[in-house]
Short mmCIF file of C-alpha atoms in Angstrom, two decimals:
data_model
loop_
_atom_site.label_atom_id
_atom_site.label_comp_id
_atom_site.label_asym_id
_atom_site.label_seq_id
_atom_site.Cartn_x
_atom_site.Cartn_y
_atom_site.Cartn_z
CA UNK A 1 -0.03 -0.19 -0.04
CA UNK A 2 1.52 3.43 -1.04
CA UNK A 3 1.36 6.50 1.25
CA UNK A 4 -1.39 7.91 -1.52
CA UNK A 5 -3.54 5.13 -0.93
CA UNK A 6 -3.25 5.21 2.63
CA UNK A 7 -4.04 8.76 2.66
CA UNK A 8 -7.06 8.47 0.50
CA UNK A 9 -8.09 5.56 2.97
CA UNK A 10 -7.79 7.91 5.89
CA UNK A 11 -9.84 10.92 4.28
CA UNK A 12 -12.88 10.34 6.41
CA UNK A 13 -10.64 9.50 9.45
CA UNK A 14 -7.78 10.63 11.20
CA UNK A 15 -5.17 12.79 9.07
CA UNK A 16 -2.27 10.66 8.01
CA UNK A 17 0.01 13.34 10.01
CA UNK A 18 -2.15 12.25 13.05
CA UNK A 19 -1.81 8.31 12.58
CA UNK A 20 1.89 8.61 12.11
CA UNK A 21 2.24 10.02 15.47
CA UNK A 22 0.34 7.39 17.22
CA UNK A 23 2.06 4.77 15.15
CA UNK A 24 5.26 4.55 17.69
CA UNK A 25 3.19 4.06 20.49
CA UNK A 26 1.41 1.11 18.84
CA UNK A 27 4.69 -0.44 17.56
CA UNK A 28 5.98 -0.35 21.39
CA UNK A 29 2.57 -1.76 22.50
CA UNK A 30 2.65 -4.50 20.13
CA UNK A 31 6.47 -5.28 20.38
CA UNK A 32 6.04 -5.96 24.03
CA UNK A 33 3.23 -8.73 23.30
CA UNK A 34 4.61 -10.53 20.23
CA UNK A 35 5.32 -14.18 20.33
CA UNK A 36 8.86 -14.15 20.33
CA UNK A 37 10.72 -17.46 20.01
CA UNK A 38 13.61 -17.36 23.03
CA UNK A 39 15.72 -20.73 20.92
CA UNK A 40 16.90 -23.00 23.13
CA UNK A 41 20.07 -24.08 25.37
CA UNK A 42 22.16 -26.15 23.16
CA UNK A 43 25.29 -27.98 23.90
CA UNK A 44 27.34 -29.80 21.58
CA UNK A 45 25.45 -32.42 19.42
CA UNK A 46 27.90 -35.52 20.09
CA UNK A 47 28.00 -34.50 23.96
CA UNK A 48 24.23 -34.05 24.50
CA UNK A 49 25.32 -31.67 27.99
CA UNK A 50 27.41 -34.31 29.10
CA UNK A 51 30.81 -32.61 30.36
CA UNK A 52 33.77 -33.45 33.16
CA UNK A 53 34.13 -31.52 36.48
CA UNK A 54 36.91 -28.73 35.88
CA UNK A 55 36.64 -28.84 32.03
CA UNK A 56 34.85 -26.51 29.60
CA UNK A 57 31.67 -27.59 28.89
CA UNK A 58 30.40 -25.45 25.72
CA UNK A 59 27.11 -24.01 26.57
CA UNK A 60 25.10 -21.76 23.65
CA UNK A 61 21.90 -20.66 22.71
CA UNK A 62 20.13 -21.07 19.17
CA UNK A 63 18.19 -18.31 18.71
CA UNK A 64 17.32 -16.02 15.47
CA UNK A 65 16.14 -12.08 14.54
CA UNK A 66 12.45 -13.03 13.72
CA UNK A 67 9.73 -10.88 11.55
CA UNK A 68 6.33 -10.23 12.07
CA UNK A 69 3.77 -8.14 10.40
CA UNK A 70 0.82 -6.23 12.68
CA UNK A 71 -1.64 -4.08 11.44
CA UNK A 72 -1.80 -1.03 13.40
CA UNK A 73 -4.62 1.66 13.17
CA UNK A 74 -5.63 -0.01 9.70
CA UNK A 75 -1.88 -0.33 8.33
CA UNK A 76 0.33 -3.25 8.05
CA UNK A 77 3.48 -2.59 10.16
CA UNK A 78 6.56 -5.02 9.71
CA UNK A 79 8.32 -5.59 13.05
CA UNK A 80 11.86 -7.15 13.04
CA UNK A 81 13.33 -8.44 16.32
CA UNK A 82 17.10 -9.04 16.92
CA UNK A 83 19.02 -10.65 19.54
CA UNK A 84 21.25 -8.36 21.26
CA UNK A 85 22.33 -9.52 24.53
CA UNK A 86 22.49 -13.14 26.61
CA UNK A 87 22.33 -14.23 29.96
CA UNK A 88 23.57 -17.25 30.77
CA UNK A 89 22.19 -19.17 34.18
CA UNK A 90 24.72 -22.32 34.35
CA UNK A 91 23.15 -23.59 37.43
CA UNK A 92 25.44 -23.72 39.73
CA UNK A 93 25.14 -20.36 40.90
CA UNK A 94 27.26 -18.53 38.03
CA UNK A 95 25.39 -16.30 35.70
CA UNK A 96 27.21 -14.34 32.81
CA UNK A 97 25.86 -11.74 30.68
CA UNK A 98 27.26 -11.51 26.98
CA UNK A 99 26.55 -10.08 23.49
CA UNK A 100 27.68 -13.28 21.82
CA UNK A 101 25.01 -16.39 21.43
CA UNK A 102 27.89 -18.66 21.45
CA UNK A 103 28.16 -21.72 19.04
CA UNK A 104 29.38 -25.01 18.62
CA UNK A 105 33.10 -25.36 19.09
CA UNK A 106 34.05 -26.48 15.54
CA UNK A 107 32.36 -22.61 14.26
CA UNK A 108 34.07 -20.92 17.36
CA UNK A 109 38.01 -22.47 16.17
CA UNK A 110 38.05 -24.27 19.69
CA UNK A 111 37.64 -27.75 18.08
CA UNK A 112 40.73 -29.82 17.36
CA UNK A 113 39.38 -33.33 17.40
CA UNK A 114 36.69 -35.30 19.26
CA UNK A 115 38.47 -35.35 22.65
CA UNK A 116 38.76 -31.90 22.44
CA UNK A 117 35.10 -31.39 22.68
CA UNK A 118 34.88 -32.18 26.89
CA UNK A 119 37.22 -29.38 27.58
CA UNK A 120 36.56 -26.84 24.68
CA UNK A 121 36.53 -23.39 25.72
CA UNK A 122 34.27 -20.75 23.80
CA UNK A 123 33.00 -17.19 24.59
CA UNK A 124 29.94 -19.02 26.53
CA UNK A 125 31.60 -22.27 27.83
CA UNK A 126 31.68 -22.90 31.20
CA UNK A 127 33.64 -24.71 34.10
CA UNK A 128 31.94 -26.78 36.76
CA UNK A 129 33.85 -27.34 39.69
CA UNK A 130 31.10 -30.23 41.18
CA UNK A 131 29.59 -32.93 39.51
CA UNK A 132 25.73 -33.09 39.10
CA UNK A 133 22.71 -32.56 36.95
CA UNK A 134 22.61 -28.57 36.49
CA UNK A 135 19.70 -26.88 35.16
CA UNK A 136 20.76 -24.09 32.58
CA UNK A 137 18.90 -21.61 31.19
CA UNK A 138 19.51 -18.67 29.07
CA UNK A 139 17.27 -15.42 28.37
CA UNK A 140 18.01 -13.20 25.36
CA UNK A 141 17.08 -9.58 25.26
CA UNK A 142 15.53 -8.67 21.93
CA UNK A 143 16.00 -5.07 20.24
CA UNK A 144 13.34 -4.06 18.02
CA UNK A 145 12.59 -2.20 14.45
CA UNK A 146 9.36 -1.27 12.46
CA UNK A 147 8.79 0.22 9.12
CA UNK A 148 5.73 1.05 7.36
CA UNK A 149 5.01 0.21 3.42
CA UNK A 150 7.71 1.65 1.57
CA UNK A 151 9.36 3.23 4.29
CA UNK A 152 13.12 2.76 5.99
CA UNK A 153 13.34 0.66 9.30
CA UNK A 154 12.81 2.79 12.48
CA UNK A 155 14.04 1.56 16.18
CA UNK A 156 11.72 0.84 18.68
CA UNK A 157 11.98 2.15 22.09
CA UNK A 158 12.50 -0.74 25.05
CA UNK A 159 13.68 -4.35 24.37
CA UNK A 160 11.91 -7.55 25.51
CA UNK A 161 13.78 -10.31 27.55
CA UNK A 162 12.62 -13.85 26.12
CA UNK A 163 13.67 -17.15 28.00
CA UNK A 164 14.93 -20.03 25.89
CA UNK A 165 13.78 -23.56 26.21
CA UNK A 166 16.10 -24.46 29.33
CA UNK A 167 18.56 -27.60 28.99
CA UNK A 168 20.84 -29.64 31.50
CA UNK A 169 24.42 -29.95 31.90
CA UNK A 170 25.15 -33.56 33.43
CA UNK A 171 28.51 -33.07 34.99
CA UNK A 172 31.24 -36.04 35.68
CA UNK A 173 34.20 -37.07 37.22
CA UNK A 174 37.10 -38.74 35.61
CA UNK A 175 38.69 -41.87 36.94
CA UNK A 176 42.26 -42.49 36.00
CA UNK A 177 44.29 -45.62 36.20
CA UNK A 178 46.98 -47.20 34.94
CA UNK A 179 46.52 -49.97 32.62
CA UNK A 180 48.51 -52.45 30.73
CA UNK A 181 47.10 -52.15 27.03
CA UNK A 182 45.08 -50.49 24.82
CA UNK A 183 41.18 -51.62 24.70
CA UNK A 184 41.42 -54.71 22.91
CA UNK A 185 38.28 -56.35 25.20
CA UNK A 186 35.60 -55.01 26.59
CA UNK A 187 36.43 -56.74 29.59
CA UNK A 188 39.61 -54.80 30.21
CA UNK A 189 39.04 -51.96 32.48
CA UNK A 190 37.30 -48.43 30.84
CA UNK A 191 36.84 -50.95 27.73
CA UNK A 192 33.33 -51.95 29.03
CA UNK A 193 31.58 -48.40 29.25
CA UNK A 194 32.03 -44.85 29.06
CA UNK A 195 31.26 -44.41 32.48
CA UNK A 196 30.64 -46.06 36.00
CA UNK A 197 26.92 -45.37 37.39
CA UNK A 198 26.87 -45.21 40.98
CA UNK A 199 23.49 -45.91 43.19
CA UNK A 200 21.35 -42.87 42.49
CA UNK A 201 22.87 -41.61 39.50
CA UNK A 202 21.40 -41.62 35.85
CA UNK A 203 23.35 -42.65 32.93
CA UNK A 204 24.42 -39.79 31.02
CA UNK A 205 22.08 -39.07 27.61
CA UNK A 206 24.77 -39.90 25.38
CA UNK A 207 25.15 -43.14 26.68
CA UNK A 208 21.31 -44.15 28.02
CA UNK A 209 20.87 -46.77 25.34
CA UNK A 210 24.03 -48.48 26.42
CA UNK A 211 22.52 -49.13 30.42
CA UNK A 212 19.44 -51.08 31.56
CA UNK A 213 16.94 -49.35 33.84
CA UNK A 214 19.15 -50.59 36.78
CA UNK A 215 22.02 -48.75 35.55
CA UNK A 216 24.02 -51.75 34.13
CA UNK A 217 26.24 -51.43 31.07
CA UNK A 218 24.61 -53.50 28.38
CA UNK A 219 26.90 -52.13 25.32
CA UNK A 220 26.88 -49.79 22.57
#
C-alpha cells in the first residue's frame, strides 16, 4: 500500500500526520506482546550436555532474528526483533551476560579433535567444579525495528527479554588408572562402558541406550 493510498483510506478519519504520530506508541505496545521465540539452550551435539568437572562444557543458545507483520491503526506494519544480549544461568550459581550467543566448538575455532569437545573453551563455555545435573537457562534480550509500507526501518524504544527452552548439563568426574594395554576386549578396565553408574545416578543422555533400567551397562 502506497502512502497515497493510505491517505485516501484515511480521508474520513484521522489525518496521515495523526496516524504517524500514534504509530510509535502502537508499535511499542505490539512489540511487548509479540510471540517471540527465545530459542533453546544447546550443547555440543555429540555430547548432549555431558561434561567433566574442572573442564570447559560448551553451552550456547540457538536463537534467531524474527519478523512479524501487525496491523496497527489499519496499517500493515513490519516488526523485526533482533537478539542483542544473552544472560546465561549455568545452574551452579554462576550467571554471565554476553553479547554472543555462543556456537558449537567447530564454529568457534575451539575444535581440534573429538576428544577436545569435553574441554572446549568458547565465549560461553563454563567450568563446573562439582558433579551433578545442572539446569541451564538463557534469557535473550531483543531489540526491535519497524517500518511502514515503503518506509525505512526505525528503532523501537525498549527491549524484550525472552527465555529460551532450558537444558541440563550433566557433569561427571574422571577416574584414572594405569592399564597394561589398549582396549582390545570389553573385559578390560575402562573398555566396558563410558562411565560407571553409581547408586542413584542416571546414565548420561549420550550413553543412555547402553544401560538397562538398573544402570547396568549393556553395551553399544
